[in-house]
Short mmCIF file of N, CA and C in Angstrom, two decimals:
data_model
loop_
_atom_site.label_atom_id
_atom_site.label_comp_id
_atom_site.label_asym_id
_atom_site.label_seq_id
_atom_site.Cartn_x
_atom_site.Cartn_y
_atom_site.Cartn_z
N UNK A 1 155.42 121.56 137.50
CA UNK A 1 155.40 121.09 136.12
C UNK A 1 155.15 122.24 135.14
N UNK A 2 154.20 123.47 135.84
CA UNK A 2 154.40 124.03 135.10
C UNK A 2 155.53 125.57 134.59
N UNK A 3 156.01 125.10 134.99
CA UNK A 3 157.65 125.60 134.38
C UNK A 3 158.57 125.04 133.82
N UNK A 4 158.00 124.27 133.22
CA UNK A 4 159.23 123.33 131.95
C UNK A 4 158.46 123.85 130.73
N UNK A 5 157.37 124.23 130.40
CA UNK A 5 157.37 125.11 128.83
C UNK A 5 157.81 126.50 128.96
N UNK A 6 158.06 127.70 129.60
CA UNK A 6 158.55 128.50 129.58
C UNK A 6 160.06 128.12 129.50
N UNK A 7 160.87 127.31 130.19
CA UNK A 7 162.52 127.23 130.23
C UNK A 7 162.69 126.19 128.95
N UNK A 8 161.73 125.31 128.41
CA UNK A 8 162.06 124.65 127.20
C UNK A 8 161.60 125.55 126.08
N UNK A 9 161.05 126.62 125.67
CA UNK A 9 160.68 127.41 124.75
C UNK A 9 161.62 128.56 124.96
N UNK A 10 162.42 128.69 125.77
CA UNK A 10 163.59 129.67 125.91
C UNK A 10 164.87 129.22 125.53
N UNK A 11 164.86 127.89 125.81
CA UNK A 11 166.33 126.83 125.37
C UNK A 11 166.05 126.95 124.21
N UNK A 12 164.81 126.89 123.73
CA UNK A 12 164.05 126.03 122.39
C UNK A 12 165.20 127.26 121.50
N UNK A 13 164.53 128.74 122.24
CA UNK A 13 164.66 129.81 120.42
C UNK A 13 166.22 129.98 121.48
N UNK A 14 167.19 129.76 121.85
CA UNK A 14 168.54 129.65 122.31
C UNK A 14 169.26 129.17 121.32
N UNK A 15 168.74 127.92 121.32
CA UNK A 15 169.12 126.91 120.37
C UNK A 15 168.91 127.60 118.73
N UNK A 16 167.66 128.03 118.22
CA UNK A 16 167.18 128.28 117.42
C UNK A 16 168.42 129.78 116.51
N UNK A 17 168.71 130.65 117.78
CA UNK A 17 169.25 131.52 117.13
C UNK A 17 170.90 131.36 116.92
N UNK A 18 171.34 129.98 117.84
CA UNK A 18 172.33 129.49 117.30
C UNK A 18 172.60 128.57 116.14
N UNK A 19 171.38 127.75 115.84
CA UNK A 19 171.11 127.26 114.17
C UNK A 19 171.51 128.39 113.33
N UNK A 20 170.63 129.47 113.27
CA UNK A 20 170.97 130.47 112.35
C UNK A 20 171.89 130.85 112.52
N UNK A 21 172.86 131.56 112.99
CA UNK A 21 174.18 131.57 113.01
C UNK A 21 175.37 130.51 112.42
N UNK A 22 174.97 129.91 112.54
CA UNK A 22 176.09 128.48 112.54
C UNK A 22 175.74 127.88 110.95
N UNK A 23 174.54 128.39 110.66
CA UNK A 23 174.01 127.70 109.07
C UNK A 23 174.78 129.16 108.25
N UNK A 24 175.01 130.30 108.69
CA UNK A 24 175.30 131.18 107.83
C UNK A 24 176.88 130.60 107.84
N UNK A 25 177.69 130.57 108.64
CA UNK A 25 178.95 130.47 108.85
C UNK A 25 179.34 129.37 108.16
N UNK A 26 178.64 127.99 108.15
CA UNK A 26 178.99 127.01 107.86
C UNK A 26 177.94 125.92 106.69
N UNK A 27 176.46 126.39 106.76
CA UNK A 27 175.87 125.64 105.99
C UNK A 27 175.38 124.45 106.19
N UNK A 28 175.88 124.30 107.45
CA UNK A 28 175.50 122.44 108.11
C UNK A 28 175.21 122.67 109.77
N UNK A 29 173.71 122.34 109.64
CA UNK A 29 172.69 121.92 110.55
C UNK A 29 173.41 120.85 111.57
N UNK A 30 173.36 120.62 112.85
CA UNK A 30 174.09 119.56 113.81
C UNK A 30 173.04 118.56 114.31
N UNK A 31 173.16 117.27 113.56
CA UNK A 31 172.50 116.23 114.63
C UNK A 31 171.82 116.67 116.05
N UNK A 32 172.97 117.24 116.53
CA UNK A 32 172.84 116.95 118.51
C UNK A 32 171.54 118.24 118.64
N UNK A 33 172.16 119.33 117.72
CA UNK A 33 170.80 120.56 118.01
C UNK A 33 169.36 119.95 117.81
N UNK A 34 169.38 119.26 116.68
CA UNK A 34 167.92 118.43 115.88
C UNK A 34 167.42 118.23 117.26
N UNK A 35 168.13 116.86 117.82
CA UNK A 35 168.18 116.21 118.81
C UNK A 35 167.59 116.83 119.79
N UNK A 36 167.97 117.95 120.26
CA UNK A 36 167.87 118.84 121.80
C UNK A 36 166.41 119.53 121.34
N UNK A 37 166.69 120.06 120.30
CA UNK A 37 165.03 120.54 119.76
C UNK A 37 164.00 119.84 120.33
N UNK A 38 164.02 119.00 119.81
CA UNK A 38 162.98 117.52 119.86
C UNK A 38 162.78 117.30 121.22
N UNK A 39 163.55 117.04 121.66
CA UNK A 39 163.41 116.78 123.08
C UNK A 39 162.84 117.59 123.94
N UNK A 40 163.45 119.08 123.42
CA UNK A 40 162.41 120.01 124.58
C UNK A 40 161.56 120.44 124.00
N UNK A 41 160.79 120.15 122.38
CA UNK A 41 159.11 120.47 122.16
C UNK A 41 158.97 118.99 123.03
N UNK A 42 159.19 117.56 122.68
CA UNK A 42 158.03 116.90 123.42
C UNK A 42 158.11 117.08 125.28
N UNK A 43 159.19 117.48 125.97
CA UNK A 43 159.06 117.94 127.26
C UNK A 43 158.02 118.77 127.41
N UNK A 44 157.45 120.02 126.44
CA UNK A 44 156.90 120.75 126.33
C UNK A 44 155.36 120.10 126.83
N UNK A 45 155.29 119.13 126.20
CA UNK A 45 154.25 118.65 125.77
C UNK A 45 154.25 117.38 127.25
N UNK A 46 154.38 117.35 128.13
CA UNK A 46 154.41 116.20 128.69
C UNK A 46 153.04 115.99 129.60
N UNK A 47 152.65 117.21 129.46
CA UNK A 47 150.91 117.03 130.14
C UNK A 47 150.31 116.28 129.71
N UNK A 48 150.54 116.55 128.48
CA UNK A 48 149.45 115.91 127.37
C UNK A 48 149.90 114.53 126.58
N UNK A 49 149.13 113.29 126.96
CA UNK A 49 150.00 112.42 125.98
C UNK A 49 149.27 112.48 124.68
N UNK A 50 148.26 112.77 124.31
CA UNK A 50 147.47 112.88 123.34
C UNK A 50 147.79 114.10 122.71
N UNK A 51 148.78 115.23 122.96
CA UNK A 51 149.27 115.89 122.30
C UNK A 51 150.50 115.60 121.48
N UNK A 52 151.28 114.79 122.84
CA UNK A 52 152.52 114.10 121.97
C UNK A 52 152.26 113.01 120.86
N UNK A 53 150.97 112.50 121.30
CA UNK A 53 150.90 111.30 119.98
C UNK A 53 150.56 112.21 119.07
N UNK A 54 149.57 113.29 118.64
CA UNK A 54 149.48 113.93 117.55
C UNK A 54 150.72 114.75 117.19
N UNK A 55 151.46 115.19 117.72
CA UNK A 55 152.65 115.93 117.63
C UNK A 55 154.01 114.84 116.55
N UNK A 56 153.60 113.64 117.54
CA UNK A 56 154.87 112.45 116.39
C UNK A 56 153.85 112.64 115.54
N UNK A 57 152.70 112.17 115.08
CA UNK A 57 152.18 111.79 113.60
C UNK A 57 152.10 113.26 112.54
N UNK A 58 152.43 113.97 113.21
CA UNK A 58 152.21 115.37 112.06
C UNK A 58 153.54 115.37 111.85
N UNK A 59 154.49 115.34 112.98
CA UNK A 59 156.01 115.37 112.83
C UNK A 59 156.36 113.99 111.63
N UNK A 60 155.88 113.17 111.64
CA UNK A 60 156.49 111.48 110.75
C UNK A 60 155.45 111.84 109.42
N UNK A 61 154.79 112.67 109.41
CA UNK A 61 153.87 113.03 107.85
C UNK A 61 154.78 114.19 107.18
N UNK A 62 155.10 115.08 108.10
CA UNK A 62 156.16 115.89 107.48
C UNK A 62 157.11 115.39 107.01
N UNK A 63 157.97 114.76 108.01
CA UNK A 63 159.26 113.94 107.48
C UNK A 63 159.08 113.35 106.38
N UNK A 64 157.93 112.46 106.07
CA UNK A 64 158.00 111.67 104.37
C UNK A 64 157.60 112.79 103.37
N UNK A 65 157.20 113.79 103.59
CA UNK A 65 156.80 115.01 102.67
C UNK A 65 158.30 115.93 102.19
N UNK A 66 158.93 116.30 103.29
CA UNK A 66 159.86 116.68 103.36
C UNK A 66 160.99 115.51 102.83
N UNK A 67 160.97 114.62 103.09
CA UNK A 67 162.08 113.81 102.62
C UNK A 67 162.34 113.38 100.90
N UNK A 68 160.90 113.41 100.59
CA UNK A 68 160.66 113.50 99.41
C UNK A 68 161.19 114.75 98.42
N UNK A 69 160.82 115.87 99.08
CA UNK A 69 161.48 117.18 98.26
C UNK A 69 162.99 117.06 98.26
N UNK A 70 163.29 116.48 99.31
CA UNK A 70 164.98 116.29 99.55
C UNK A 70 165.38 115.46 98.54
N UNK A 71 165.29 114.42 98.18
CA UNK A 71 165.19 113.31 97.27
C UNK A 71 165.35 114.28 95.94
N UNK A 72 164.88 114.97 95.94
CA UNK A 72 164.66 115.70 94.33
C UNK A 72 165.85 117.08 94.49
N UNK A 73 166.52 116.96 95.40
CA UNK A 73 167.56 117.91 95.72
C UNK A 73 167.17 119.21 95.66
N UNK A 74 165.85 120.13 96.22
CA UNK A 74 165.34 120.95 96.50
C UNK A 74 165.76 121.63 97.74
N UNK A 75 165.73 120.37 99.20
CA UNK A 75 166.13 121.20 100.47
C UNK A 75 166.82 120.15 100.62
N UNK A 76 168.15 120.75 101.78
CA UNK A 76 168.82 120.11 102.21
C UNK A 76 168.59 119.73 103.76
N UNK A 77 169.07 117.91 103.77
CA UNK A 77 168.98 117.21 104.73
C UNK A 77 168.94 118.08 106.04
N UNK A 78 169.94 118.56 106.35
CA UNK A 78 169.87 119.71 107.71
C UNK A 78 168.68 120.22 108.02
N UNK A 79 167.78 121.22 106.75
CA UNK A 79 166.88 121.74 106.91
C UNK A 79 165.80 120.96 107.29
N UNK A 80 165.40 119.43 106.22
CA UNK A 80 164.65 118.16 106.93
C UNK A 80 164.49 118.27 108.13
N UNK A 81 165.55 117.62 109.07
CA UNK A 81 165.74 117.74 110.48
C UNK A 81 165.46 118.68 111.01
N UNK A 82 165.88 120.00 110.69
CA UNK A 82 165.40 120.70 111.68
C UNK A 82 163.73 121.32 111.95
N UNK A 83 163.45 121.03 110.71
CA UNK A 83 162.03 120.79 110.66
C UNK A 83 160.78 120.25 111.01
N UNK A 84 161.60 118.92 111.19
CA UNK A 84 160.98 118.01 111.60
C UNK A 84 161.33 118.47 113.46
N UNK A 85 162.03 118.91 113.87
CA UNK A 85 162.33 118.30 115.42
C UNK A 85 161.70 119.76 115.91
N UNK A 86 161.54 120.53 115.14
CA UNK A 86 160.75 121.74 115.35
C UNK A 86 158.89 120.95 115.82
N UNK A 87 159.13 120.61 114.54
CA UNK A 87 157.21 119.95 114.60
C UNK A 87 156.57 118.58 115.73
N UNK A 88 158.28 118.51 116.08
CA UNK A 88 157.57 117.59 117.68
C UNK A 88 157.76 118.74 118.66
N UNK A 89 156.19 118.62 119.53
CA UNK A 89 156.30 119.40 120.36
C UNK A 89 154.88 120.35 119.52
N UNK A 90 154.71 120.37 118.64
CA UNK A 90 153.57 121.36 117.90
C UNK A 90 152.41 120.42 117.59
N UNK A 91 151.54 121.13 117.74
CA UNK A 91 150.26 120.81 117.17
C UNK A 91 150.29 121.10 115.73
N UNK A 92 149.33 120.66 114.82
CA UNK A 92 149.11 120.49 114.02
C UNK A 92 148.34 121.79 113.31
N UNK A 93 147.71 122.95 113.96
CA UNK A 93 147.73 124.18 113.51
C UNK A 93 149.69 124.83 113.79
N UNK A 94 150.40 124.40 114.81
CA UNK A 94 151.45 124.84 115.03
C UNK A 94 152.78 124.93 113.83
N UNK A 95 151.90 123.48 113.48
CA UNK A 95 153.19 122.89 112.22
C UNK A 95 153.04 123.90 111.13
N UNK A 96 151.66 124.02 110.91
CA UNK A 96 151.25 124.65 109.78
C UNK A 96 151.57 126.63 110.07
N UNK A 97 151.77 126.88 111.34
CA UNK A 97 152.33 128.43 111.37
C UNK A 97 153.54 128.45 111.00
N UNK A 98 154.56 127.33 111.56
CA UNK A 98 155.90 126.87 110.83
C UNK A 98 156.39 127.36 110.03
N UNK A 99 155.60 126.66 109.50
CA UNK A 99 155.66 126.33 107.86
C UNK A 99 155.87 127.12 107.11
N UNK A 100 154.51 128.31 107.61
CA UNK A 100 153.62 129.17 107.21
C UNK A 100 155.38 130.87 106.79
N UNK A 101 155.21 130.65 108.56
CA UNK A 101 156.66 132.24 108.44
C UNK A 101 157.91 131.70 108.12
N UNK A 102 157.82 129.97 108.29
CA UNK A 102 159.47 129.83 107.41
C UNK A 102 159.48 130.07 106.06
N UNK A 103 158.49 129.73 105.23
CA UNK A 103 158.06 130.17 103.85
C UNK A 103 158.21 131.53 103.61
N UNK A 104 157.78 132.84 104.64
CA UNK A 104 157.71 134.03 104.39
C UNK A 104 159.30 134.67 104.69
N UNK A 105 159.45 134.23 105.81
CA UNK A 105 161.19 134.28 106.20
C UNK A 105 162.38 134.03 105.16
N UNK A 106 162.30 132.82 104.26
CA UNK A 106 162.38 132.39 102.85
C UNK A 106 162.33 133.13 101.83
N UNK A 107 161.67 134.14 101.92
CA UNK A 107 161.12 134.32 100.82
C UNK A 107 162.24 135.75 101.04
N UNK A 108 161.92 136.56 101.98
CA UNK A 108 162.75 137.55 102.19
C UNK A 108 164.20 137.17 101.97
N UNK A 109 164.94 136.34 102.55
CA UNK A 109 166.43 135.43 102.60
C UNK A 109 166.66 135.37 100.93
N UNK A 110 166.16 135.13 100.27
CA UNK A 110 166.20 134.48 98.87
C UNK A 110 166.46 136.04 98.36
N UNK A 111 165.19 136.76 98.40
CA UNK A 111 164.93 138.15 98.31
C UNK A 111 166.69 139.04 98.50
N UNK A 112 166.72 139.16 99.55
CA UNK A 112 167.91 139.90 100.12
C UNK A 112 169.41 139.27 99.24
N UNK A 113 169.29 137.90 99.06
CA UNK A 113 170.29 137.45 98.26
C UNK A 113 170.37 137.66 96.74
N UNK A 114 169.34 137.75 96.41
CA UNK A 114 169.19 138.53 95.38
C UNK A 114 169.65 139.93 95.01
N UNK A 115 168.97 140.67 95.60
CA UNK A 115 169.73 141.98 95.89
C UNK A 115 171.10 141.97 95.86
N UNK A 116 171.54 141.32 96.76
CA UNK A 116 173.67 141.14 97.31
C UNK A 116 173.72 140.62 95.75
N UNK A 117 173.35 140.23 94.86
CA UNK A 117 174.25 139.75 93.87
C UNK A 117 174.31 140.85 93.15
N UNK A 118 173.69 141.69 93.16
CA UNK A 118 173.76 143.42 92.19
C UNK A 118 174.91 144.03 92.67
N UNK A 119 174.80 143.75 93.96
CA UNK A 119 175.89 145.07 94.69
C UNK A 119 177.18 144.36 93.99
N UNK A 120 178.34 145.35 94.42
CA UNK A 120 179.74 145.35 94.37
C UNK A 120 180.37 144.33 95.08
N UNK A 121 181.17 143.90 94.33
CA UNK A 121 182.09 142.63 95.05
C UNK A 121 182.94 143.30 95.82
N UNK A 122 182.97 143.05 96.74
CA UNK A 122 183.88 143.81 98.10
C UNK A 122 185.30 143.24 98.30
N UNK A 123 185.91 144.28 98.57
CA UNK A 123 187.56 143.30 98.67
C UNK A 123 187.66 142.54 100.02
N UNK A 124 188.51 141.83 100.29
CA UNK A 124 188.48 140.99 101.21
C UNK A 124 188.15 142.03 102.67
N UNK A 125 187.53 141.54 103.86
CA UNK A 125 187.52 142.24 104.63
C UNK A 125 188.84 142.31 105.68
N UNK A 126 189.33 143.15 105.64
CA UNK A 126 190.68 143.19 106.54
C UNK A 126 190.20 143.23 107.80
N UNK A 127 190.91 142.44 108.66
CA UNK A 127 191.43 141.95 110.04
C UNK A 127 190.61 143.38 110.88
N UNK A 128 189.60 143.28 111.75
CA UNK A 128 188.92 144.22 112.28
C UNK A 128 187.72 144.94 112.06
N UNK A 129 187.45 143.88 110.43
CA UNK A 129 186.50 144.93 109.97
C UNK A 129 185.32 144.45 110.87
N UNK A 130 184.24 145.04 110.64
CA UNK A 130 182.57 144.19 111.14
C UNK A 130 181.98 143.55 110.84
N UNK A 131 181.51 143.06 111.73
CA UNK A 131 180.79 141.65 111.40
C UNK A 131 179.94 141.51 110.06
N UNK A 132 179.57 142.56 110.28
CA UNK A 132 178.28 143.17 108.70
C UNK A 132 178.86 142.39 107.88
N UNK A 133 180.07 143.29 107.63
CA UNK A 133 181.27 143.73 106.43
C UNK A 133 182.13 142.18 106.08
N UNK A 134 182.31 141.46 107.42
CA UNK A 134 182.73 140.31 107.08
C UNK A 134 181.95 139.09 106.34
N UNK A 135 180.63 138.99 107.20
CA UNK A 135 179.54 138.43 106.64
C UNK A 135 179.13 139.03 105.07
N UNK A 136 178.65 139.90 104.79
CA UNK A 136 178.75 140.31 103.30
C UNK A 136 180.23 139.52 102.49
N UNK A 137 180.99 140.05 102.26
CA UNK A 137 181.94 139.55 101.82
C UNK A 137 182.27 138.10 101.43
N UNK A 138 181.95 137.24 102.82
CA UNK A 138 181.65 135.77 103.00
C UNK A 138 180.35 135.29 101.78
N UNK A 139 179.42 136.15 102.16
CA UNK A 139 178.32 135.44 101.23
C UNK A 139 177.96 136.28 100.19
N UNK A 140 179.02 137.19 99.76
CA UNK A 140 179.05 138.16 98.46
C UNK A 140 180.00 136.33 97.30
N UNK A 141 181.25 136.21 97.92
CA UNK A 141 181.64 135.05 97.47
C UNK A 141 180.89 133.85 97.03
N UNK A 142 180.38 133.55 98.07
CA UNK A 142 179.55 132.50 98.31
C UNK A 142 178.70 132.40 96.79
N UNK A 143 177.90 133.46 96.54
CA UNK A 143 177.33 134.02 95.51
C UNK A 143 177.75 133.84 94.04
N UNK A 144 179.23 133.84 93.92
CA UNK A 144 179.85 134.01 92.56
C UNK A 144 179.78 132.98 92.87
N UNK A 145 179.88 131.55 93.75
CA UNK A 145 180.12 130.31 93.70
C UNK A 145 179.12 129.19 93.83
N UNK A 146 178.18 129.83 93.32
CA UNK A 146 176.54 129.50 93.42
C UNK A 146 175.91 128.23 94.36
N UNK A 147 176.64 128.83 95.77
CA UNK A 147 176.70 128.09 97.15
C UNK A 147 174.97 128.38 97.62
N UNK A 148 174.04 127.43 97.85
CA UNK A 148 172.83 127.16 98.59
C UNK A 148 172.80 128.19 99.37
N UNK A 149 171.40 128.57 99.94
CA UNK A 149 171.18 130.05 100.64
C UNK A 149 170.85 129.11 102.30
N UNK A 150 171.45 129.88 102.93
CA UNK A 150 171.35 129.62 104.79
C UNK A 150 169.36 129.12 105.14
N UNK A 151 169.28 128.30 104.59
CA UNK A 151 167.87 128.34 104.87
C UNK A 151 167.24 128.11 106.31
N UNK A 152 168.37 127.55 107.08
CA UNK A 152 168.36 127.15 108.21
C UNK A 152 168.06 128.75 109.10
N UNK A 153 168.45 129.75 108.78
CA UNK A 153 168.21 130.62 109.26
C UNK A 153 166.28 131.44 108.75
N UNK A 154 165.62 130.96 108.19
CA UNK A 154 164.52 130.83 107.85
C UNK A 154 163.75 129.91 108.48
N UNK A 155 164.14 129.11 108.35
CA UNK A 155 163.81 127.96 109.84
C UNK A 155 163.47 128.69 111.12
N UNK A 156 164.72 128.99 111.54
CA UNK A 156 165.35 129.75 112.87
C UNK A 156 164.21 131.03 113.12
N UNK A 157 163.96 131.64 112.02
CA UNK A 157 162.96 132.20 111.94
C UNK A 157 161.20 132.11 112.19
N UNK A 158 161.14 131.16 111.60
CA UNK A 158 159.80 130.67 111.32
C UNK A 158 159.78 129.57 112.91
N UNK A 159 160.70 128.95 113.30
CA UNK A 159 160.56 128.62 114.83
C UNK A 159 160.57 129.56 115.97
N UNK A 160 160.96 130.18 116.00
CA UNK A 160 161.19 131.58 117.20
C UNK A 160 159.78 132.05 117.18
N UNK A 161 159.32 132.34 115.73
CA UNK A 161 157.65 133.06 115.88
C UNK A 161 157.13 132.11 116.04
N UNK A 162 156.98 131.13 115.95
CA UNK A 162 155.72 129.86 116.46
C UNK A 162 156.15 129.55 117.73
N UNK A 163 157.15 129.67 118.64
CA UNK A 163 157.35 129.10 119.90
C UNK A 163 156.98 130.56 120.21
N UNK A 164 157.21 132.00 120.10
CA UNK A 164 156.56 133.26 120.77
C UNK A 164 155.23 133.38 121.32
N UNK A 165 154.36 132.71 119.64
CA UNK A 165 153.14 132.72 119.15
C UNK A 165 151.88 132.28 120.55
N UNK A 166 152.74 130.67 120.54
CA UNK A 166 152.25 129.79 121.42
C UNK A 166 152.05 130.52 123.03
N UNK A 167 153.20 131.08 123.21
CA UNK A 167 153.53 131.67 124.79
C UNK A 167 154.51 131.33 125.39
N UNK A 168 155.35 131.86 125.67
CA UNK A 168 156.75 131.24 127.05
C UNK A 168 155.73 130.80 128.33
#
């Protein structure tokens, strides 16, 4: 038994660094990832049922906290979810480290996008260029078209260091 939190906290930031990826490219968070999240924090947790019951009630206090900012069109639904399916499986100091480096992760993301709006608008990237070079370009655009920032990758962030934090 005890080798299902090391291989579910390895799926966990698997998963995690394919959110971020997939939120830069596309901007939309997937049900099924939420889903798989969730599932392997409370696997995580299966020693303990008194961890999993505190784990849903911090996770279902977030969700109405979070759902609320959503409501006011602050964060988007994706980010909700993935938030939430992050915080099953965490304790309640856990939620709050979360929280804590997705906020700081955030803050840099916002930061850095900031910056990209000074620089030079880049011409399209031709067929070969790098990934860098393509990605810039993508969200140099993005920019003039005052498209929402990848927050999901702040997430992605702020989950990877709290599942490290904890221990494989």
């Amino acid at each position: 038994m005890s080798w299902i939190v090391p291989i579910a906290s390895v799926l966990q930031i698997l998963l995690l660094l394919y959110v971020a990826t997939i939120d830069v490219a596309t901007r939309l968070i997937r049900n099924e990832i939420c889903l798989a999240l969730a599932l392997l924090g409370g696997a995580s947790q299966l020693a303990s049922p008194m961890l999993i019951a505190q784990s849903l009630i911090v996770a279902a206090i977030l969700f109405l906290l979070l759902f609320a900012v959503y409501t006011r069109g602050a964060i988007g639904g994706g980010d909700v979810k993935l938030l939430v399916a992050l915080a099953i499986g965490l304790p309640l100091t856990g939620v709050i480290e979360l929280l804590t480096i997705t906020s700081l992760a955030g803050g840099v993301l916002a930061l850095s996008h900031l910056v990209m709006r000074n620089l030079p608008y880049p011409k399209l990237a031709p067929a070969g260029s790098s990934f860098a070079r393509r990605v810039y370009a993508v969200e140099r655009w993005r920019h003039l078209r005052h498209a929402p920032l990848p927050y999901g990758v702040a997430i992605a962030c702020g989950g990877i260091w709290t599942i490290l934090s904890k221990g494989i």
